[in-house]
mmCIF file of C-alpha atoms in Angstrom:
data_model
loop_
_atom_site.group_PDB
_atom_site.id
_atom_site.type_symbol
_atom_site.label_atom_id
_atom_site.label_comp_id
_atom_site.label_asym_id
_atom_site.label_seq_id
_atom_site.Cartn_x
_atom_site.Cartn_y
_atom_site.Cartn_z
ATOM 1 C CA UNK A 7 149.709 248.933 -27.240
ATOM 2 C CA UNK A 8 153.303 251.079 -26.957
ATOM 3 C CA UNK A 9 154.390 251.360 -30.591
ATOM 4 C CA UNK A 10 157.752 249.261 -31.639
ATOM 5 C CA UNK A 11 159.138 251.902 -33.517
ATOM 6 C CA UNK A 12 158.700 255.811 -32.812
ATOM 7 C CA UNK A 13 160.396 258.658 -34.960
ATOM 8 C CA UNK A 14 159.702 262.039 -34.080
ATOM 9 C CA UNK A 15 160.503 264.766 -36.537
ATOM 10 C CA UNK A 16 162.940 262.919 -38.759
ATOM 11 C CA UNK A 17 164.117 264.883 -41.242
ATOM 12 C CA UNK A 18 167.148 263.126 -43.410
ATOM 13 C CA UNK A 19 169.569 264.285 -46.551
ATOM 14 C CA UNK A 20 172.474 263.130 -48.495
ATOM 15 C CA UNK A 21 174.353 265.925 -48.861
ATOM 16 C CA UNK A 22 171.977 269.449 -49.731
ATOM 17 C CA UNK A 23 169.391 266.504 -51.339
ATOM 18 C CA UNK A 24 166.682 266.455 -48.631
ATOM 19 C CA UNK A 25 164.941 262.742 -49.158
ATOM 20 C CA UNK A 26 162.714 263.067 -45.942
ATOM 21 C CA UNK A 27 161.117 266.255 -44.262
ATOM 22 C CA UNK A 28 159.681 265.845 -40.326
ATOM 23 C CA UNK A 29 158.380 262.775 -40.411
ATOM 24 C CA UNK A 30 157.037 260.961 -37.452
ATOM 25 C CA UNK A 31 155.032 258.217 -37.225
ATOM 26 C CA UNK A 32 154.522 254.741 -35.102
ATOM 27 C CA UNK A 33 155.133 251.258 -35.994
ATOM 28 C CA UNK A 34 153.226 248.755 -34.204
ATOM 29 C CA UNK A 35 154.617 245.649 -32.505
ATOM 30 C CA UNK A 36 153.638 242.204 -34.646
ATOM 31 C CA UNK A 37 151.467 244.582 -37.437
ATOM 32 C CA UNK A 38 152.506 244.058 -41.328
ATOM 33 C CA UNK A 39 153.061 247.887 -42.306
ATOM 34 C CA UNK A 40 153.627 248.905 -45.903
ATOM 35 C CA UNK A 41 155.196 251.973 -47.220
ATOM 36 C CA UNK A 42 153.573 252.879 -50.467
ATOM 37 C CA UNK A 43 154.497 256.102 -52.704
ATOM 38 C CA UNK A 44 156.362 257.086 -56.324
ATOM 39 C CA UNK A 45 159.737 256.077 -57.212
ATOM 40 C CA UNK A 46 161.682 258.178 -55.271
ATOM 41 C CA UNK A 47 159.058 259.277 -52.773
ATOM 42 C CA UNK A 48 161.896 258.415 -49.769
ATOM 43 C CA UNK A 49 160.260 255.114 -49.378
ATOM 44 C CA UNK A 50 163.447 252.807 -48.863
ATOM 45 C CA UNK A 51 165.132 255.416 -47.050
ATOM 46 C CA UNK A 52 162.537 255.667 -44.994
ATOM 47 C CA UNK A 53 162.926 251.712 -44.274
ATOM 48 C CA UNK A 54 166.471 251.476 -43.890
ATOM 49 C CA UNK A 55 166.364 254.233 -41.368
ATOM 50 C CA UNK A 56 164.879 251.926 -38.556
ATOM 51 C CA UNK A 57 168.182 249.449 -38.524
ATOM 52 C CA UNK A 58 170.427 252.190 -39.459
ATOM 53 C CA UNK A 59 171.631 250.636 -42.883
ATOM 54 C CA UNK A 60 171.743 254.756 -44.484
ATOM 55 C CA UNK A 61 174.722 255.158 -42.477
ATOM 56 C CA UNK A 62 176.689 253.497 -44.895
ATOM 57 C CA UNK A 63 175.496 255.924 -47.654
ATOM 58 C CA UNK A 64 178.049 259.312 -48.051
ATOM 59 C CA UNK A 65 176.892 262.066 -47.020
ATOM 60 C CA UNK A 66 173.796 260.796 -45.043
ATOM 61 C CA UNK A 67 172.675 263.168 -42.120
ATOM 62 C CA UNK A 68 169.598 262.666 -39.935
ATOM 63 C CA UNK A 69 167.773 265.317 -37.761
ATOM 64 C CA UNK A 70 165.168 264.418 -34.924
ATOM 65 C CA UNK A 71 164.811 260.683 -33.202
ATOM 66 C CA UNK A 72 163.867 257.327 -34.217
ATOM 67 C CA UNK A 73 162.768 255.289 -31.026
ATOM 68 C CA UNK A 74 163.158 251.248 -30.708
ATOM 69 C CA UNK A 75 161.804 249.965 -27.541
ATOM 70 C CA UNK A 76 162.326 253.616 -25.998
ATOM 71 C CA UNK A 77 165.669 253.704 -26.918
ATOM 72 C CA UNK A 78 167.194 256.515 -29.064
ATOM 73 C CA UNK A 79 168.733 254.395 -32.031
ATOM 74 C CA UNK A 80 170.731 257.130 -33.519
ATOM 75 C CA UNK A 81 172.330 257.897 -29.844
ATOM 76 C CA UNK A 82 176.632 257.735 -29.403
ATOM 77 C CA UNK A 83 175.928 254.582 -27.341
ATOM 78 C CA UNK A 84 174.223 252.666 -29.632
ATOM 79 C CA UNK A 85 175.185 249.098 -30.504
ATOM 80 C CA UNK A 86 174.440 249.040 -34.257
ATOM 81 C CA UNK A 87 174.947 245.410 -34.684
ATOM 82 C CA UNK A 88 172.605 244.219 -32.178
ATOM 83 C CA UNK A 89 169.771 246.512 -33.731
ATOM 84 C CA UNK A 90 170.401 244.821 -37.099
ATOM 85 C CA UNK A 91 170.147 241.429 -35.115
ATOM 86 C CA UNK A 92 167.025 242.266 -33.899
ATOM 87 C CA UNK A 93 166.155 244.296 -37.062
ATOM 88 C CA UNK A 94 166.912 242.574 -39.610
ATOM 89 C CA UNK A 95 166.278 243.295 -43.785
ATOM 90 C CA UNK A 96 165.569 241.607 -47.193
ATOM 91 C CA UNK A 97 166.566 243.235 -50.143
ATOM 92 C CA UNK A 98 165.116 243.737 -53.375
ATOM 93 C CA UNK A 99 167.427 241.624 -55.236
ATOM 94 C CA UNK A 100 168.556 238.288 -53.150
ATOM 95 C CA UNK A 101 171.140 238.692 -50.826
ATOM 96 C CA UNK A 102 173.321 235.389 -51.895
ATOM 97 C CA UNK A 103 177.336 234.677 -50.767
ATOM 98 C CA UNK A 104 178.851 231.987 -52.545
ATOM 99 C CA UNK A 105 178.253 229.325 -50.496
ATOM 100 C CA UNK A 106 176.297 226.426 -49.727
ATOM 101 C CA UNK A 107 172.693 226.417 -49.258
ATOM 102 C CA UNK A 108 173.204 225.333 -45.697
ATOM 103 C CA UNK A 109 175.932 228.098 -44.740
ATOM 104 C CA UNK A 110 173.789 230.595 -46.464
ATOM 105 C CA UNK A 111 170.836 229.880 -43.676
ATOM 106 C CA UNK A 112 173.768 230.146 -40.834
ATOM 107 C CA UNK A 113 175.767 232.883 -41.807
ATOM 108 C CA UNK A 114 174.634 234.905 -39.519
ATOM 109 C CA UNK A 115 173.776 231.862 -36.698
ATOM 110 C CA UNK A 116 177.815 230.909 -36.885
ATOM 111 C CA UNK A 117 178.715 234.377 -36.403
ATOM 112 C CA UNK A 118 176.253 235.109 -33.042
ATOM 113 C CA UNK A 119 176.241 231.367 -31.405
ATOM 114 C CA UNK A 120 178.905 229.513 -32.465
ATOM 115 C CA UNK A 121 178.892 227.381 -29.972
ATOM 116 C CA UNK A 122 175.373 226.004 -30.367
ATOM 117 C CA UNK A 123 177.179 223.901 -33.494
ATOM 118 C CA UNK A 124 175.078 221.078 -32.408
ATOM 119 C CA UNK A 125 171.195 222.716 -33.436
ATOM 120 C CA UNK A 126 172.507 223.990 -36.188
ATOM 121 C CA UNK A 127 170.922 221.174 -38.691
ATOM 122 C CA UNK A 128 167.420 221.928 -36.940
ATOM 123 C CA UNK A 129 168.171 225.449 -37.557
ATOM 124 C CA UNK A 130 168.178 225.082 -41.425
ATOM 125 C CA UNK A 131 165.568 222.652 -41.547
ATOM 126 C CA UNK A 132 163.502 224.890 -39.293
ATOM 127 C CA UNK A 133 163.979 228.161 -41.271
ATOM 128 C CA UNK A 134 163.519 226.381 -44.555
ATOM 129 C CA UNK A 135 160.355 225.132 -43.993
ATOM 130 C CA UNK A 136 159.250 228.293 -42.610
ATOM 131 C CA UNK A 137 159.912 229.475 -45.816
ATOM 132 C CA UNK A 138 158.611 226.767 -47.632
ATOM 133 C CA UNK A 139 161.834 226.009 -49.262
ATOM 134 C CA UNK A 140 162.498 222.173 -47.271
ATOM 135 C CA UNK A 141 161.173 220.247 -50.013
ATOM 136 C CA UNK A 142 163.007 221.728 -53.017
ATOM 137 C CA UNK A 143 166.283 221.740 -51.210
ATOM 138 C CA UNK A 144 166.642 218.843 -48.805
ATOM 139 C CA UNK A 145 168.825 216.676 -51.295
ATOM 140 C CA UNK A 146 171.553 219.628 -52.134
ATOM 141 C CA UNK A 147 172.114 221.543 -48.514
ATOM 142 C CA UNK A 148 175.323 221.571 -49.889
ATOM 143 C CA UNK A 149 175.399 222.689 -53.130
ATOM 144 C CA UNK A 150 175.619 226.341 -53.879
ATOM 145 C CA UNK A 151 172.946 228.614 -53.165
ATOM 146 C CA UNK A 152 173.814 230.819 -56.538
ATOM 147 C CA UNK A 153 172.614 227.642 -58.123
ATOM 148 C CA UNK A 154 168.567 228.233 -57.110
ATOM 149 C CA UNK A 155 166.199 230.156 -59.060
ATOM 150 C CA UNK A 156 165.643 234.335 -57.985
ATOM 151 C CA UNK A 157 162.648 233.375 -56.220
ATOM 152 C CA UNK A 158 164.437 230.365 -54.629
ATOM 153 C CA UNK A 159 167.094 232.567 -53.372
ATOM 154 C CA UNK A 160 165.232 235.708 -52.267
ATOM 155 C CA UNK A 161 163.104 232.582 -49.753
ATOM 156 C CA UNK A 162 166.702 231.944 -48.842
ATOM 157 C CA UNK A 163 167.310 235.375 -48.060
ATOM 158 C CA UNK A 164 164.440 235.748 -45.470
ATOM 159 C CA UNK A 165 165.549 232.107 -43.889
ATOM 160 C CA UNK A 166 168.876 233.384 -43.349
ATOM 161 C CA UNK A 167 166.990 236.560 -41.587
ATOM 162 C CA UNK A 168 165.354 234.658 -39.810
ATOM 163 C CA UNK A 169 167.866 232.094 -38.632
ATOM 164 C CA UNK A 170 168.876 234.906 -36.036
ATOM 165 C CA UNK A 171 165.727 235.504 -34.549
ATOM 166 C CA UNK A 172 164.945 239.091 -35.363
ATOM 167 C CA UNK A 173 162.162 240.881 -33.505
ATOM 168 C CA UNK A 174 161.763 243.253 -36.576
ATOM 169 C CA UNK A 175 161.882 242.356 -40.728
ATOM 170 C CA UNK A 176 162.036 245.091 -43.062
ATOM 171 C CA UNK A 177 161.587 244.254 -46.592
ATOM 172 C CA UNK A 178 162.473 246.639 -49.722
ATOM 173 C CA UNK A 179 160.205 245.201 -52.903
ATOM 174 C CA UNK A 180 161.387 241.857 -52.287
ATOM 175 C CA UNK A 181 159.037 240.632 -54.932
ATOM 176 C CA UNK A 182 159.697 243.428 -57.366
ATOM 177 C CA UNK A 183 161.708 241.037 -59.634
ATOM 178 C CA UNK A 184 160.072 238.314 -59.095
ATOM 179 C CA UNK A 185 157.586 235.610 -61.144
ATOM 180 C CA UNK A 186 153.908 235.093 -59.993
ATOM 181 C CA UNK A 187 154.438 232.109 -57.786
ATOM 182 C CA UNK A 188 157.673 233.220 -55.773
ATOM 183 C CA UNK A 189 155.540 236.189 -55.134
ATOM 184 C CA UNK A 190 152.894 234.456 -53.970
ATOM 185 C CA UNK A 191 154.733 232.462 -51.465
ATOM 186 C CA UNK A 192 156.386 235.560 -50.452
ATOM 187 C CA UNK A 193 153.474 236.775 -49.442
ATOM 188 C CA UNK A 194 151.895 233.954 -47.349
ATOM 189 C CA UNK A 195 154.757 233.659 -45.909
ATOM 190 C CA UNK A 196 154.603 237.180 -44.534
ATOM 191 C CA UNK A 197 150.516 236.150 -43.246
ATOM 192 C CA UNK A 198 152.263 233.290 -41.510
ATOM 193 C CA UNK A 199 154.721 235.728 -39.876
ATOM 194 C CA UNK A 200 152.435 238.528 -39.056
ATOM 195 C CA UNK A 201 151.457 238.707 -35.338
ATOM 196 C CA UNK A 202 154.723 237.110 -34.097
ATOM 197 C CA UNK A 203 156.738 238.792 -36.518
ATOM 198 C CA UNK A 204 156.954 242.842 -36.806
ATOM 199 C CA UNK A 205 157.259 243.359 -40.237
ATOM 200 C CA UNK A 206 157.761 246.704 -42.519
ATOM 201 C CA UNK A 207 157.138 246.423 -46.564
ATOM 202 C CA UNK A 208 157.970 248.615 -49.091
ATOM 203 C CA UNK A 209 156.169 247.880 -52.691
ATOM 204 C CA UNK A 210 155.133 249.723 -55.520
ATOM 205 C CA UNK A 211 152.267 246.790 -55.907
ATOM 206 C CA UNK A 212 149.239 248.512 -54.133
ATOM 207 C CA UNK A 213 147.553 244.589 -54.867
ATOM 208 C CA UNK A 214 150.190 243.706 -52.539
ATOM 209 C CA UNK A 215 150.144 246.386 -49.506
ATOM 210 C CA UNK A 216 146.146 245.929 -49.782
ATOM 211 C CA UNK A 217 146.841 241.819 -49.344
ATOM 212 C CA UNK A 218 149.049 241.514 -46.536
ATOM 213 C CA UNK A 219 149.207 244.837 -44.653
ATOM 214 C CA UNK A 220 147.829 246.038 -41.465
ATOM 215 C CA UNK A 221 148.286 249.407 -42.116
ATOM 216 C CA UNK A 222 149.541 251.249 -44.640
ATOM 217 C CA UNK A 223 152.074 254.858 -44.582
ATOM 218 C CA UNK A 224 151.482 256.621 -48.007
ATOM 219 C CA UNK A 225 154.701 259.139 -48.568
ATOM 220 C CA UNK A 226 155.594 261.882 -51.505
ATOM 221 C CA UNK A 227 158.349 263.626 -52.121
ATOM 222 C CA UNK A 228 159.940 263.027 -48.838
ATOM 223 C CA UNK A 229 156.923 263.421 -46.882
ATOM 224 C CA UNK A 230 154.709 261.542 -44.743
ATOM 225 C CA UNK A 231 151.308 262.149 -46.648
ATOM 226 C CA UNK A 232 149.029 259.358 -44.757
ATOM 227 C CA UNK A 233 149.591 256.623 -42.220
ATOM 228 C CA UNK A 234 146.286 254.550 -40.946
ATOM 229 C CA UNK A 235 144.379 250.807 -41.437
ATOM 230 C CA UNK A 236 144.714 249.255 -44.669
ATOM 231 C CA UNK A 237 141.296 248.911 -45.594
ATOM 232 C CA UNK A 238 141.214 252.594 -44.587
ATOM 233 C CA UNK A 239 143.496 254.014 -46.875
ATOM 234 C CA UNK A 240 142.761 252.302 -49.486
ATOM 235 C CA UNK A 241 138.754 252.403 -49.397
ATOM 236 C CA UNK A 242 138.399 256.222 -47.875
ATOM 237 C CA UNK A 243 141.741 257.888 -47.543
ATOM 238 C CA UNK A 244 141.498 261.205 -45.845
ATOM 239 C CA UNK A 245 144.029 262.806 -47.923
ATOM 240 C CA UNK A 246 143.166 264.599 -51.141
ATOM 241 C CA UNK A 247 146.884 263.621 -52.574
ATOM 242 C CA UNK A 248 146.408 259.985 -51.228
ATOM 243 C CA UNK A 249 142.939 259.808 -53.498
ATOM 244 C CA UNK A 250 144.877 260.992 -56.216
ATOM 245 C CA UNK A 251 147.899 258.823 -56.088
ATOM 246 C CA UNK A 252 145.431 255.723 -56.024
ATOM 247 C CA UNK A 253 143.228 256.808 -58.722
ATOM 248 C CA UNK A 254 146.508 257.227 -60.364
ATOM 249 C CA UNK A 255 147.995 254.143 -60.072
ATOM 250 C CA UNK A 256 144.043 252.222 -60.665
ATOM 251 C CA UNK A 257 144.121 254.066 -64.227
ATOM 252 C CA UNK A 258 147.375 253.080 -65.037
ATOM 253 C CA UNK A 259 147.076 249.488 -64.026
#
């Protein structure tokens, strides 16, 4: 199967501070991938390079090509708010506006199909119970979303992302911050979205990436150190710095 997401080379810095060195590497259509690595590894960057969210960061200057669909994402012609339709992102800590519940799912709806007013009840009860949200909500749609619990609000988060119909979810530790059983429904919800959904992970919980990943991409200090299977990586990496980063993190845990 043609790979989702192709970058060739990609080298990227903020200024002289090099974060990634020539890294290329495929992202499979509907396959759970999770970056794993350090604090600081170039894991997020990494991430926020396939909807183009580093351009907002000073300084930021990419070399070599990231691919979507054959299609040069970093090109002149390139309609950045369409690739973050169809890419969208969760955030470590919840994404909230002041605002309803119910406008928080269709903030982005309202602002792509405004004229589809009429589904956009089914939308919120659609996206909410994809999220498995419905039941604790249903009574206060319209009572503000800053109101819910972290975990309650980061769910929101990925209904909202998912109100627009993305092809693509990237997700930076969205469980990082978050108690046992908003992480847990965090992560069946990404099992229920794998296959249909093409989704991208970064977490520093190895429990995690082994859980719900496909396939995992291991990078250090800026560079891509492994990228294969999940069961793979984690039960025979081929790396000597993989095997050592594991052991690592085992001992410490």
């Amino acid at each position: 199967m043609k790979p989702l997401f192709t970058l060739k080379d990609v080298s990227i810095d903020y200024g002289t501070s090099p974060v990634l060195k020539n890294v290329s590497l495929n992202f499979d259509k509907g396959k759970v991938t999770s970056i794993i690595g350090p604090s600081g590894a170039g894991k997020s960057t990494l991430l926020r390079t396939l909807n183009r969210m580093n351009d907002h960061i000073p300084c930021f200057r990419l070399r070599g090509e990231v691919f979507f669909d054959d299609e040069n994402i970093y090109n002149n012609g390139t309609k950045v708010p369409l690739l973050r339709q169809n890419v969208g992102m969760v955030f470590q800590k919840p994404c909230i506006f002041p605002k309803s519940i119910y406008d928080n799912v269709l903030f982005g709806v309202r602002h792509l199909c405004s004229g589809r007013k009429y589904e956009f009840p089914r939308i919120v009860e659609e996206m909410l119970k994809a999220v498995s949200l419905w039941e604790e909500v249903k009574d206060k749609l319209n009572r503000s979303a800053l109101e819910l619990s972290q975990g309650q609000q980061q769910r929101l988060s990925i209904a909202r992302a998912l109100a627009v119909e993305p092809r693509v979810l990237l997700m930076d530790e969205p469980t990082s911050s978050l108690d046992p059983t908003s992480t847990s429904a965090i992560e069946e919800l990404v099992g229920r979205l794998s296959g249909n959904l093409t989704i991208v992970i970064v977490t520093h919980k190895l429990d995690q990436a082994k859980k719900i990943a496909d396939d995992v991409v291991f990078i250090c200090e800026g560079k891509l150190i492994e990228h294969g299977m999940s069961e793979n990586v984690f039960s025979n990496p081929y790396q000597q710095q993989t095997k050592d980063y594991l052991r690592w993190h085992l001992c410490k845990c």
